[in-house]
mmCIF file of C-alpha atoms in Angstrom:
data_model
loop_
_atom_site.group_PDB
_atom_site.id
_atom_site.type_symbol
_atom_site.label_atom_id
_atom_site.label_comp_id
_atom_site.label_asym_id
_atom_site.label_seq_id
_atom_site.Cartn_x
_atom_site.Cartn_y
_atom_site.Cartn_z
ATOM 1 C CA MET P 17 19.661 -2.867 16.254
ATOM 2 C CA SER P 18 22.404 -1.269 14.163
ATOM 3 C CA SER P 19 25.538 -3.091 13.105
ATOM 4 C CA PRO P 20 28.604 -0.855 13.441
ATOM 5 C CA ASN P 21 30.446 -2.103 10.369
ATOM 6 C CA VAL P 22 27.829 -3.132 7.816
ATOM 7 C CA LEU P 23 28.706 -0.256 5.453
ATOM 8 C CA THR P 24 32.488 -0.461 5.870
ATOM 9 C CA PRO P 25 33.181 -2.495 2.690
ATOM 10 C CA TYR P 26 31.060 -0.090 0.646
ATOM 11 C CA ILE P 27 32.712 2.989 2.164
ATOM 12 C CA LYS P 28 36.148 1.529 1.396
ATOM 13 C CA SER P 29 35.082 0.902 -2.195
ATOM 14 C CA LEU P 30 34.407 4.627 -2.561
ATOM 15 C CA PHE P 31 37.983 5.490 -1.598
ATOM 16 C CA LEU P 32 39.567 3.400 -4.345
ATOM 17 C CA GLU P 33 41.298 5.217 -7.193
ATOM 18 C CA HIS P 34 38.464 3.929 -9.355
ATOM 19 C CA PRO P 35 35.457 3.538 -7.021
ATOM 20 C CA ASN P 36 33.650 0.288 -7.775
ATOM 21 C CA LEU P 37 30.385 0.837 -5.917
ATOM 22 C CA THR P 38 27.608 -0.257 -8.276
ATOM 23 C CA PRO P 39 24.028 1.062 -8.445
ATOM 24 C CA ASN P 40 22.915 -2.231 -6.896
ATOM 25 C CA ASP P 41 25.419 -1.681 -4.083
ATOM 26 C CA LEU P 42 23.966 1.769 -3.492
ATOM 27 C CA ALA P 43 20.474 0.300 -3.320
ATOM 28 C CA MET P 44 21.670 -2.272 -0.782
ATOM 29 C CA CYS P 45 23.312 0.417 1.370
ATOM 30 C CA LEU P 46 20.149 2.495 1.364
ATOM 31 C CA ARG P 47 18.132 -0.535 2.434
ATOM 32 C CA PHE P 48 20.509 -1.064 5.354
ATOM 33 C CA ILE P 49 20.064 2.596 6.321
ATOM 34 C CA PHE P 50 16.269 2.650 6.019
ATOM 35 C CA LYS P 51 15.954 -0.570 8.031
ATOM 36 C CA GLY P 52 17.883 1.043 10.884
ATOM 37 C CA LEU P 53 20.808 -1.366 10.595
ATOM 38 C CA VAL P 54 23.515 1.307 10.359
ATOM 39 C CA ASN P 55 24.843 3.716 12.978
ATOM 40 C CA ASP P 56 25.043 7.453 12.378
ATOM 41 C CA THR P 57 28.822 7.539 11.951
ATOM 42 C CA GLN P 58 28.692 4.989 9.138
ATOM 43 C CA ILE P 59 25.822 6.797 7.431
ATOM 44 C CA ALA P 60 27.660 10.127 7.561
ATOM 45 C CA ALA P 61 30.865 8.568 6.230
ATOM 46 C CA PHE P 62 29.045 6.797 3.417
ATOM 47 C CA LEU P 63 27.065 9.847 2.270
ATOM 48 C CA THR P 64 30.160 12.056 2.372
ATOM 49 C CA ALA P 65 32.321 9.579 0.456
ATOM 50 C CA LEU P 66 29.569 9.059 -2.111
ATOM 51 C CA ARG P 67 29.314 12.817 -2.688
ATOM 52 C CA MET P 68 33.091 13.126 -3.098
ATOM 53 C CA THR P 69 33.135 10.509 -5.865
ATOM 54 C CA GLY P 70 30.380 12.212 -7.849
ATOM 55 C CA LEU P 71 28.619 8.885 -8.349
ATOM 56 C CA ASP P 72 25.492 10.294 -6.710
ATOM 57 C CA HIS P 73 24.969 12.574 -9.739
ATOM 58 C CA LYS P 74 25.131 9.766 -12.294
ATOM 59 C CA PRO P 75 21.777 8.718 -13.790
ATOM 60 C CA GLU P 76 22.019 5.014 -13.002
ATOM 61 C CA TYR P 77 22.736 5.763 -9.327
ATOM 62 C CA ILE P 78 19.970 8.361 -9.121
ATOM 63 C CA ALA P 79 17.515 5.849 -10.594
ATOM 64 C CA ALA P 80 18.630 3.122 -8.179
ATOM 65 C CA ALA P 81 18.227 5.452 -5.196
ATOM 66 C CA VAL P 82 14.755 6.556 -6.299
ATOM 67 C CA SER P 83 13.523 2.986 -6.691
ATOM 68 C CA THR P 84 14.918 2.029 -3.282
ATOM 69 C CA ILE P 85 13.409 4.986 -1.429
ATOM 70 C CA LEU P 86 9.994 4.188 -2.887
ATOM 71 C CA GLU P 87 10.296 0.641 -1.495
ATOM 72 C CA PHE P 88 10.150 2.225 1.970
ATOM 73 C CA SER P 89 7.581 4.928 1.182
ATOM 74 C CA ASN P 90 3.847 5.139 1.724
ATOM 75 C CA VAL P 91 3.000 5.005 -1.964
ATOM 76 C CA ILE P 92 -0.533 5.502 -3.224
ATOM 77 C CA SER P 93 -1.922 2.556 -5.148
ATOM 78 C CA PRO P 94 -2.972 3.307 -8.741
ATOM 79 C CA ASP P 95 -6.132 1.306 -8.033
ATOM 80 C CA SER P 96 -7.267 3.825 -5.412
ATOM 81 C CA VAL P 97 -6.917 6.992 -7.533
ATOM 82 C CA ALA P 98 -7.386 8.109 -11.147
ATOM 83 C CA PRO P 99 -5.731 5.396 -13.282
ATOM 84 C CA GLU P 100 -4.534 7.888 -15.902
ATOM 85 C CA GLY P 101 -2.326 9.591 -13.296
ATOM 86 C CA TYR P 102 -1.586 13.106 -12.076
ATOM 87 C CA ILE P 103 0.870 15.897 -12.828
ATOM 88 C CA ASP P 104 3.587 17.553 -10.735
ATOM 89 C CA ILE P 105 5.985 20.485 -10.928
ATOM 90 C CA VAL P 106 8.868 20.538 -8.466
ATOM 91 C CA GLY P 107 12.498 21.586 -8.208
ATOM 92 C CA THR P 108 15.514 20.226 -6.392
ATOM 93 C CA GLY P 109 16.211 23.543 -4.685
ATOM 94 C CA GLY P 110 19.814 24.262 -3.894
ATOM 95 C CA ASP P 111 20.235 26.921 -6.571
ATOM 96 C CA GLY P 112 20.926 29.613 -3.968
ATOM 97 C CA GLN P 113 18.669 32.141 -5.719
ATOM 98 C CA ASN P 114 15.910 32.258 -3.071
ATOM 99 C CA THR P 115 13.083 33.052 -5.476
ATOM 100 C CA PHE P 116 9.323 33.153 -4.909
ATOM 101 C CA ASN P 117 7.424 29.851 -4.560
ATOM 102 C CA VAL P 118 6.690 29.697 -8.276
ATOM 103 C CA SER P 119 6.306 25.927 -8.685
ATOM 104 C CA THR P 120 3.685 25.736 -5.932
ATOM 105 C CA SER P 121 1.892 28.754 -7.386
ATOM 106 C CA ALA P 122 2.034 27.229 -10.869
ATOM 107 C CA ALA P 123 0.655 23.944 -9.542
ATOM 108 C CA ILE P 124 -2.377 25.732 -8.082
ATOM 109 C CA VAL P 125 -2.961 27.700 -11.289
ATOM 110 C CA ALA P 126 -2.631 24.509 -13.359
ATOM 111 C CA ALA P 127 -5.289 22.890 -11.182
ATOM 112 C CA GLY P 128 -7.490 25.874 -12.018
ATOM 113 C CA ILE P 129 -7.059 25.002 -15.692
ATOM 114 C CA GLY P 130 -8.637 21.658 -14.862
ATOM 115 C CA LEU P 131 -5.495 19.562 -14.660
ATOM 116 C CA PRO P 132 -5.222 16.925 -11.893
ATOM 117 C CA VAL P 133 -2.252 18.178 -9.853
ATOM 118 C CA CYS P 134 -0.584 16.285 -7.021
ATOM 119 C CA LYS P 135 2.435 18.345 -6.073
ATOM 120 C CA HIS P 136 5.118 16.707 -3.966
ATOM 121 C CA GLY P 137 7.364 18.811 -1.725
ATOM 122 C CA GLY P 138 8.614 19.684 1.716
ATOM 123 C CA LYS P 139 9.841 22.529 3.870
ATOM 124 C CA ALA P 140 12.646 24.908 2.977
ATOM 125 C CA SER P 141 16.156 23.515 3.144
ATOM 126 C CA THR P 142 18.277 26.207 1.510
ATOM 127 C CA SER P 143 15.690 28.919 0.796
ATOM 128 C CA THR P 144 13.468 31.226 2.829
ATOM 129 C CA SER P 145 10.184 29.571 1.927
ATOM 130 C CA GLY P 146 9.589 25.974 0.845
ATOM 131 C CA SER P 147 6.374 24.694 -0.673
ATOM 132 C CA GLY P 148 5.295 23.147 2.616
ATOM 133 C CA ASP P 149 5.989 26.406 4.460
ATOM 134 C CA LEU P 150 3.884 28.377 1.979
ATOM 135 C CA LEU P 151 0.928 26.009 2.070
ATOM 136 C CA LYS P 152 0.938 25.890 5.855
ATOM 137 C CA CYS P 153 0.609 29.681 5.816
ATOM 138 C CA LEU P 154 -2.300 29.285 3.398
ATOM 139 C CA GLY P 155 -4.106 27.229 6.028
ATOM 140 C CA ILE P 156 -3.399 23.744 4.690
ATOM 141 C CA ASP P 157 -3.252 20.886 7.213
ATOM 142 C CA LEU P 158 -0.280 19.155 5.585
ATOM 143 C CA MET P 159 -0.044 16.155 7.890
ATOM 144 C CA HIS P 160 -3.646 15.124 7.260
ATOM 145 C CA VAL P 161 -2.849 14.446 3.601
ATOM 146 C CA THR P 162 -1.660 10.839 3.786
ATOM 147 C CA ALA P 163 -1.663 7.716 1.649
ATOM 148 C CA GLU P 164 -4.959 6.816 3.337
ATOM 149 C CA THR P 165 -6.723 10.174 2.830
ATOM 150 C CA VAL P 166 -5.437 11.152 -0.631
ATOM 151 C CA PRO P 167 -7.803 8.876 -2.624
ATOM 152 C CA GLU P 168 -10.797 10.644 -1.079
ATOM 153 C CA ILE P 169 -9.257 14.130 -1.354
ATOM 154 C CA VAL P 170 -8.468 13.877 -5.074
ATOM 155 C CA LYS P 171 -12.036 12.819 -5.845
ATOM 156 C CA SER P 172 -13.233 16.352 -5.183
ATOM 157 C CA SER P 173 -10.089 18.469 -5.638
ATOM 158 C CA ASN P 174 -7.977 19.095 -8.743
ATOM 159 C CA PHE P 175 -5.151 20.291 -6.495
ATOM 160 C CA CYS P 176 -3.446 18.178 -3.862
ATOM 161 C CA PHE P 177 -0.145 18.599 -2.037
ATOM 162 C CA LEU P 178 1.812 15.596 -0.809
ATOM 163 C CA PHE P 179 4.040 16.660 2.074
ATOM 164 C CA ALA P 180 7.176 14.546 1.765
ATOM 165 C CA PRO P 181 7.664 13.703 5.493
ATOM 166 C CA ALA P 182 4.194 12.134 5.568
ATOM 167 C CA PHE P 183 5.066 9.743 2.750
ATOM 168 C CA HIS P 184 8.750 8.890 3.160
ATOM 169 C CA PRO P 185 9.420 7.659 6.713
ATOM 170 C CA GLY P 186 12.721 6.154 5.567
ATOM 171 C CA MET P 187 14.063 9.628 4.921
ATOM 172 C CA GLY P 188 13.545 10.380 8.596
ATOM 173 C CA LYS P 189 16.387 7.962 9.342
ATOM 174 C CA VAL P 190 18.851 10.413 7.799
ATOM 175 C CA ALA P 191 17.263 13.811 8.501
ATOM 176 C CA ALA P 192 19.303 14.655 11.610
ATOM 177 C CA ILE P 193 22.528 13.349 10.068
ATOM 178 C CA ARG P 194 22.037 15.437 6.925
ATOM 179 C CA ALA P 195 21.407 18.528 9.030
ATOM 180 C CA GLN P 196 24.548 17.924 11.089
ATOM 181 C CA LEU P 197 26.701 17.232 8.025
ATOM 182 C CA GLY P 198 25.761 20.541 6.470
ATOM 183 C CA ILE P 199 26.770 19.422 2.973
ATOM 184 C CA PRO P 200 24.638 18.327 0.020
ATOM 185 C CA THR P 201 24.139 14.567 -0.235
ATOM 186 C CA ILE P 202 22.345 12.348 -2.709
ATOM 187 C CA PHE P 203 19.115 12.961 -0.797
ATOM 188 C CA ASN P 204 19.184 16.643 -1.772
ATOM 189 C CA ILE P 205 18.507 15.796 -5.406
ATOM 190 C CA LEU P 206 16.001 12.948 -5.130
ATOM 191 C CA GLY P 207 12.877 14.783 -3.927
ATOM 192 C CA PRO P 208 11.379 15.618 -7.337
ATOM 193 C CA LEU P 209 11.649 11.995 -8.449
ATOM 194 C CA ILE P 210 9.937 10.297 -5.492
ATOM 195 C CA ASN P 211 6.356 11.526 -5.771
ATOM 196 C CA PRO P 212 4.358 8.648 -4.212
ATOM 197 C CA ILE P 213 1.330 8.952 -6.523
ATOM 198 C CA PRO P 214 1.162 7.715 -10.141
ATOM 199 C CA LEU P 215 2.050 10.534 -12.540
ATOM 200 C CA LYS P 216 1.316 11.084 -16.209
ATOM 201 C CA ALA P 217 3.411 14.241 -16.584
ATOM 202 C CA LYS P 218 5.890 16.257 -14.559
ATOM 203 C CA VAL P 219 8.197 19.264 -14.717
ATOM 204 C CA LEU P 220 11.446 18.819 -12.784
ATOM 205 C CA GLY P 221 13.703 21.758 -11.969
ATOM 206 C CA VAL P 222 17.429 21.285 -11.339
ATOM 207 C CA TYR P 223 20.174 23.638 -10.163
ATOM 208 C CA SER P 224 22.846 22.800 -12.765
ATOM 209 C CA GLU P 225 23.109 21.805 -16.405
ATOM 210 C CA ALA P 226 25.086 18.669 -15.561
ATOM 211 C CA LEU P 227 22.376 17.549 -13.161
ATOM 212 C CA GLY P 228 19.784 18.280 -15.860
ATOM 213 C CA GLU P 229 21.454 15.806 -18.195
ATOM 214 C CA ALA P 230 21.627 13.187 -15.436
ATOM 215 C CA TYR P 231 18.020 13.811 -14.377
ATOM 216 C CA ALA P 232 16.714 13.373 -17.901
ATOM 217 C CA GLU P 233 18.621 10.113 -18.311
ATOM 218 C CA ALA P 234 17.548 8.863 -14.870
ATOM 219 C CA THR P 235 13.921 9.700 -15.660
ATOM 220 C CA ALA P 236 14.111 7.846 -18.973
ATOM 221 C CA LYS P 237 15.690 4.851 -17.217
ATOM 222 C CA LEU P 238 13.005 4.759 -14.524
ATOM 223 C CA GLU P 239 10.223 4.972 -17.105
ATOM 224 C CA ALA P 240 11.722 2.127 -19.114
ATOM 225 C CA GLU P 241 12.238 -0.061 -16.034
ATOM 226 C CA ARG P 242 8.728 0.517 -14.720
ATOM 227 C CA LYS P 243 7.174 0.274 -18.194
ATOM 228 C CA ILE P 244 5.271 3.486 -17.595
ATOM 229 C CA HIS P 245 4.461 6.080 -20.232
ATOM 230 C CA GLN P 246 4.638 9.650 -19.021
ATOM 231 C CA LYS P 247 6.015 12.942 -20.273
ATOM 232 C CA SER P 248 8.671 14.704 -18.233
ATOM 233 C CA ILE P 249 10.375 18.033 -18.789
ATOM 234 C CA VAL P 250 13.589 18.788 -16.908
ATOM 235 C CA VAL P 251 14.400 22.504 -16.693
ATOM 236 C CA PHE P 252 17.482 24.532 -15.758
ATOM 237 C CA GLY P 253 17.482 28.328 -15.890
ATOM 238 C CA GLU P 254 20.903 29.266 -17.244
ATOM 239 C CA ILE P 255 21.166 32.161 -14.804
ATOM 240 C CA GLY P 256 21.350 29.426 -12.144
ATOM 241 C CA LEU P 257 17.755 28.543 -11.347
ATOM 242 C CA ASP P 258 15.787 25.327 -10.855
ATOM 243 C CA GLU P 259 12.737 26.802 -12.603
ATOM 244 C CA VAL P 260 11.905 28.279 -15.983
ATOM 245 C CA SER P 261 13.853 31.525 -15.689
ATOM 246 C CA PRO P 262 12.216 34.960 -15.990
ATOM 247 C CA ILE P 263 15.384 36.246 -17.666
ATOM 248 C CA GLY P 264 17.712 34.745 -20.238
ATOM 249 C CA PHE P 265 17.498 31.181 -21.451
ATOM 250 C CA THR P 266 16.287 27.998 -19.810
ATOM 251 C CA LYS P 267 17.617 24.652 -20.959
ATOM 252 C CA ILE P 268 14.981 21.945 -21.167
ATOM 253 C CA TRP P 269 15.164 18.187 -21.637
ATOM 254 C CA VAL P 270 11.879 16.670 -22.796
ATOM 255 C CA VAL P 271 11.551 12.978 -21.970
ATOM 256 C CA ASP P 272 8.636 11.712 -24.033
ATOM 257 C CA GLU P 273 6.272 8.811 -23.429
ATOM 258 C CA ASN P 274 8.748 6.457 -25.111
ATOM 259 C CA ALA P 275 11.647 7.618 -22.882
ATOM 260 C CA LYS P 276 13.261 9.519 -25.778
ATOM 261 C CA ILE P 277 15.130 12.684 -24.727
ATOM 262 C CA THR P 278 15.048 15.934 -26.729
ATOM 263 C CA LYS P 279 17.050 18.968 -25.605
ATOM 264 C CA SER P 280 16.340 22.630 -26.416
ATOM 265 C CA ARG P 281 16.389 26.173 -25.007
ATOM 266 C CA ILE P 282 13.530 28.537 -24.294
ATOM 267 C CA SER P 283 13.212 32.122 -23.073
ATOM 268 C CA PRO P 284 10.376 34.360 -21.842
ATOM 269 C CA LEU P 285 9.960 35.625 -25.412
ATOM 270 C CA ASP P 286 8.844 32.141 -26.464
ATOM 271 C CA PHE P 287 5.961 32.534 -24.017
ATOM 272 C CA GLY P 288 5.104 36.007 -25.308
ATOM 273 C CA LEU P 289 6.347 37.514 -22.049
ATOM 274 C CA PRO P 290 8.936 40.172 -21.186
ATOM 275 C CA GLU P 291 12.067 39.399 -19.193
ATOM 276 C CA HIS P 292 12.372 40.300 -15.511
ATOM 277 C CA GLU P 293 15.460 40.497 -13.322
ATOM 278 C CA LEU P 294 15.704 37.837 -10.615
ATOM 279 C CA SER P 295 15.728 40.568 -7.987
ATOM 280 C CA LEU P 296 12.081 41.249 -8.900
ATOM 281 C CA VAL P 297 10.941 37.698 -8.132
ATOM 282 C CA LYS P 298 12.779 37.149 -4.857
ATOM 283 C CA SER P 299 11.147 35.274 -2.017
ATOM 284 C CA GLY P 300 9.902 36.873 1.135
ATOM 285 C CA THR P 301 8.948 34.953 4.256
ATOM 286 C CA PRO P 302 6.374 32.169 3.874
ATOM 287 C CA GLU P 303 3.764 34.515 5.354
ATOM 288 C CA GLU P 304 4.637 37.276 2.881
ATOM 289 C CA ASN P 305 4.627 34.887 -0.072
ATOM 290 C CA ALA P 306 1.254 33.474 0.972
ATOM 291 C CA GLU P 307 -0.225 36.970 1.152
ATOM 292 C CA ILE P 308 1.133 37.874 -2.299
ATOM 293 C CA LEU P 309 -0.107 34.638 -3.853
ATOM 294 C CA LEU P 310 -3.597 35.214 -2.473
ATOM 295 C CA HIS P 311 -3.626 38.737 -3.919
ATOM 296 C CA ILE P 312 -2.646 37.300 -7.310
ATOM 297 C CA LEU P 313 -5.288 34.569 -7.150
ATOM 298 C CA ARG P 314 -7.964 36.972 -5.925
ATOM 299 C CA GLN P 315 -6.921 39.725 -8.344
ATOM 300 C CA ASP P 316 -7.835 42.185 -5.612
ATOM 301 C CA LYS P 317 -4.799 44.458 -5.694
ATOM 302 C CA PRO P 318 -3.945 46.687 -8.678
ATOM 303 C CA GLU P 319 -0.235 45.794 -8.865
ATOM 304 C CA TYR P 320 -1.000 42.077 -9.206
ATOM 305 C CA ARG P 321 -3.980 42.430 -11.526
ATOM 306 C CA ILE P 322 -3.482 40.826 -14.931
ATOM 307 C CA LYS P 323 -4.187 43.284 -17.723
ATOM 308 C CA LYS P 324 -3.273 41.199 -20.743
ATOM 309 C CA VAL P 325 -0.386 38.895 -21.527
ATOM 310 C CA GLY P 326 2.887 40.769 -21.943
ATOM 311 C CA ALA P 327 1.432 44.139 -20.896
ATOM 312 C CA ASN P 328 3.322 45.426 -17.861
ATOM 313 C CA ASN P 329 2.110 42.736 -15.510
ATOM 314 C CA HIS P 330 3.858 42.279 -12.191
ATOM 315 C CA PRO P 331 7.072 40.213 -12.590
ATOM 316 C CA LEU P 332 5.727 37.574 -10.194
ATOM 317 C CA VAL P 333 2.593 37.215 -12.312
ATOM 318 C CA ASP P 334 4.624 36.602 -15.481
ATOM 319 C CA TYR P 335 6.889 34.213 -13.568
ATOM 320 C CA ILE P 336 3.866 32.156 -12.497
ATOM 321 C CA LEU P 337 2.234 32.277 -15.943
ATOM 322 C CA MET P 338 5.401 30.974 -17.595
ATOM 323 C CA ASN P 339 5.945 28.081 -15.198
ATOM 324 C CA THR P 340 2.269 27.130 -15.356
ATOM 325 C CA ALA P 341 2.504 27.128 -19.142
ATOM 326 C CA ILE P 342 5.300 24.575 -19.229
ATOM 327 C CA LEU P 343 3.314 22.297 -16.918
ATOM 328 C CA ALA P 344 0.230 22.641 -19.136
ATOM 329 C CA PHE P 345 2.407 21.765 -22.132
ATOM 330 C CA ALA P 346 3.887 18.721 -20.386
ATOM 331 C CA ALA P 347 0.378 17.534 -19.523
ATOM 332 C CA GLY P 348 -0.762 17.887 -23.138
ATOM 333 C CA LYS P 349 -3.286 20.605 -22.303
ATOM 334 C CA ALA P 350 -1.382 23.275 -24.252
ATOM 335 C CA SER P 351 0.088 22.685 -27.703
ATOM 336 C CA ASN P 352 2.659 25.478 -27.319
ATOM 337 C CA TRP P 353 4.109 27.833 -24.696
ATOM 338 C CA LYS P 354 1.883 30.811 -25.550
ATOM 339 C CA GLU P 355 -1.273 28.743 -25.366
ATOM 340 C CA GLY P 356 -0.132 27.565 -21.950
ATOM 341 C CA VAL P 357 0.278 31.168 -20.797
ATOM 342 C CA GLU P 358 -3.238 32.025 -21.949
ATOM 343 C CA LEU P 359 -4.679 29.019 -20.131
ATOM 344 C CA ALA P 360 -2.850 30.122 -16.981
ATOM 345 C CA ARG P 361 -4.101 33.694 -17.346
ATOM 346 C CA VAL P 362 -7.710 32.563 -17.665
ATOM 347 C CA SER P 363 -7.305 30.253 -14.668
ATOM 348 C CA ILE P 364 -6.346 33.230 -12.519
ATOM 349 C CA VAL P 365 -8.679 35.955 -13.813
ATOM 350 C CA SER P 366 -11.702 33.627 -13.837
ATOM 351 C CA GLY P 367 -11.135 32.704 -10.198
ATOM 352 C CA SER P 368 -10.634 29.026 -11.056
ATOM 353 C CA ALA P 369 -7.153 28.897 -9.528
ATOM 354 C CA LEU P 370 -8.442 30.307 -6.232
ATOM 355 C CA LYS P 371 -11.285 27.784 -6.299
ATOM 356 C CA ALA P 372 -8.732 24.997 -6.763
ATOM 357 C CA LEU P 373 -6.873 26.085 -3.628
ATOM 358 C CA ASP P 374 -10.073 26.471 -1.618
ATOM 359 C CA GLY P 375 -11.305 23.137 -2.943
ATOM 360 C CA PHE P 376 -8.201 21.439 -1.564
ATOM 361 C CA LYS P 377 -8.832 22.920 1.884
ATOM 362 C CA ASP P 378 -12.472 21.812 1.757
ATOM 363 C CA ALA P 379 -11.526 18.299 0.645
ATOM 364 C CA ILE P 380 -9.140 17.945 3.586
ATOM 365 C CA GLU P 381 -11.798 19.085 6.051
ATOM 366 C CA LYS P 382 -14.315 16.711 4.497
ATOM 367 C CA SER P 383 -11.903 13.793 4.812
ATOM 368 C CA LYS P 384 -11.445 14.561 8.515
ATOM 369 C CA GLN P 385 -15.143 13.964 9.085
ATOM 370 C CA GLN P 386 -15.131 10.488 7.588
#
């Protein structure tokens, strides 16, 4: 049963000239919400006030929220899967650019390289096609991939997709409220940080430079608190993109295994690739994107066929190669960006990437029979 006023003191603290809500207070409020102790009006007021203060974009608050959400999530025990961990590439969304599903495509291609990929994601919120939408159109039974079935699935598949609603029931407590509010809240930026499986490397896309700084610091804080050693790369395409951008520069924050942050800028030229306008990598419907991705993976249509790196390949192909390369680099498979591109190219032209996708489907079907 909800208590009508449990959040009132915390909401009032957000309206002070100098808001004094602490990260621990935020964690407590989220626990109240996830336990169903708060009514919708209080939740809406709290999330709105929190957004207005800007506290929800500060690293210590992001880290506190991530840790609290995972308390209420169906996490996958390290003992039941590969102890060395998996890799992920995912963006916050919210950049308003509506580009092709490049992170999902890159995850599949990276699996074709031989990397153990467990991508975390959901359906579209602000774009035409989210990762979950794309994979559903590729014939993936998203809801059968659960904390119980994943250990068996990853035994035989380098690629796995963890559909967020199946792992974070606490988030369901706020789904309708967020939709009715129609404004970004702290939950809009937490998705990339709440993958429920142990990770050894990840690429995290953000929609602003300021959020990139906060994300890098939050990631370093979480790694230090959990005493885990993983490599993370936060990326922000300066054109306004939560991916490695096909045009212009991308700012990156590398958080190493010791939680040290190094900042730099990269461009397509660093990958040995030409630039492409964003208009050439726009998203279609999930069905259209799925069809295009299959043509790329099958190499069965001339316009998507890879000739050689940097040689008039389709813009979407270069976009995928580049974002796969940064994931391969984060995972330690590639020693530089260009080597990552070559690994991605071979994954596609050899058919390994397509096999990784098909292997995931087969692993799901096999798990259904057990």
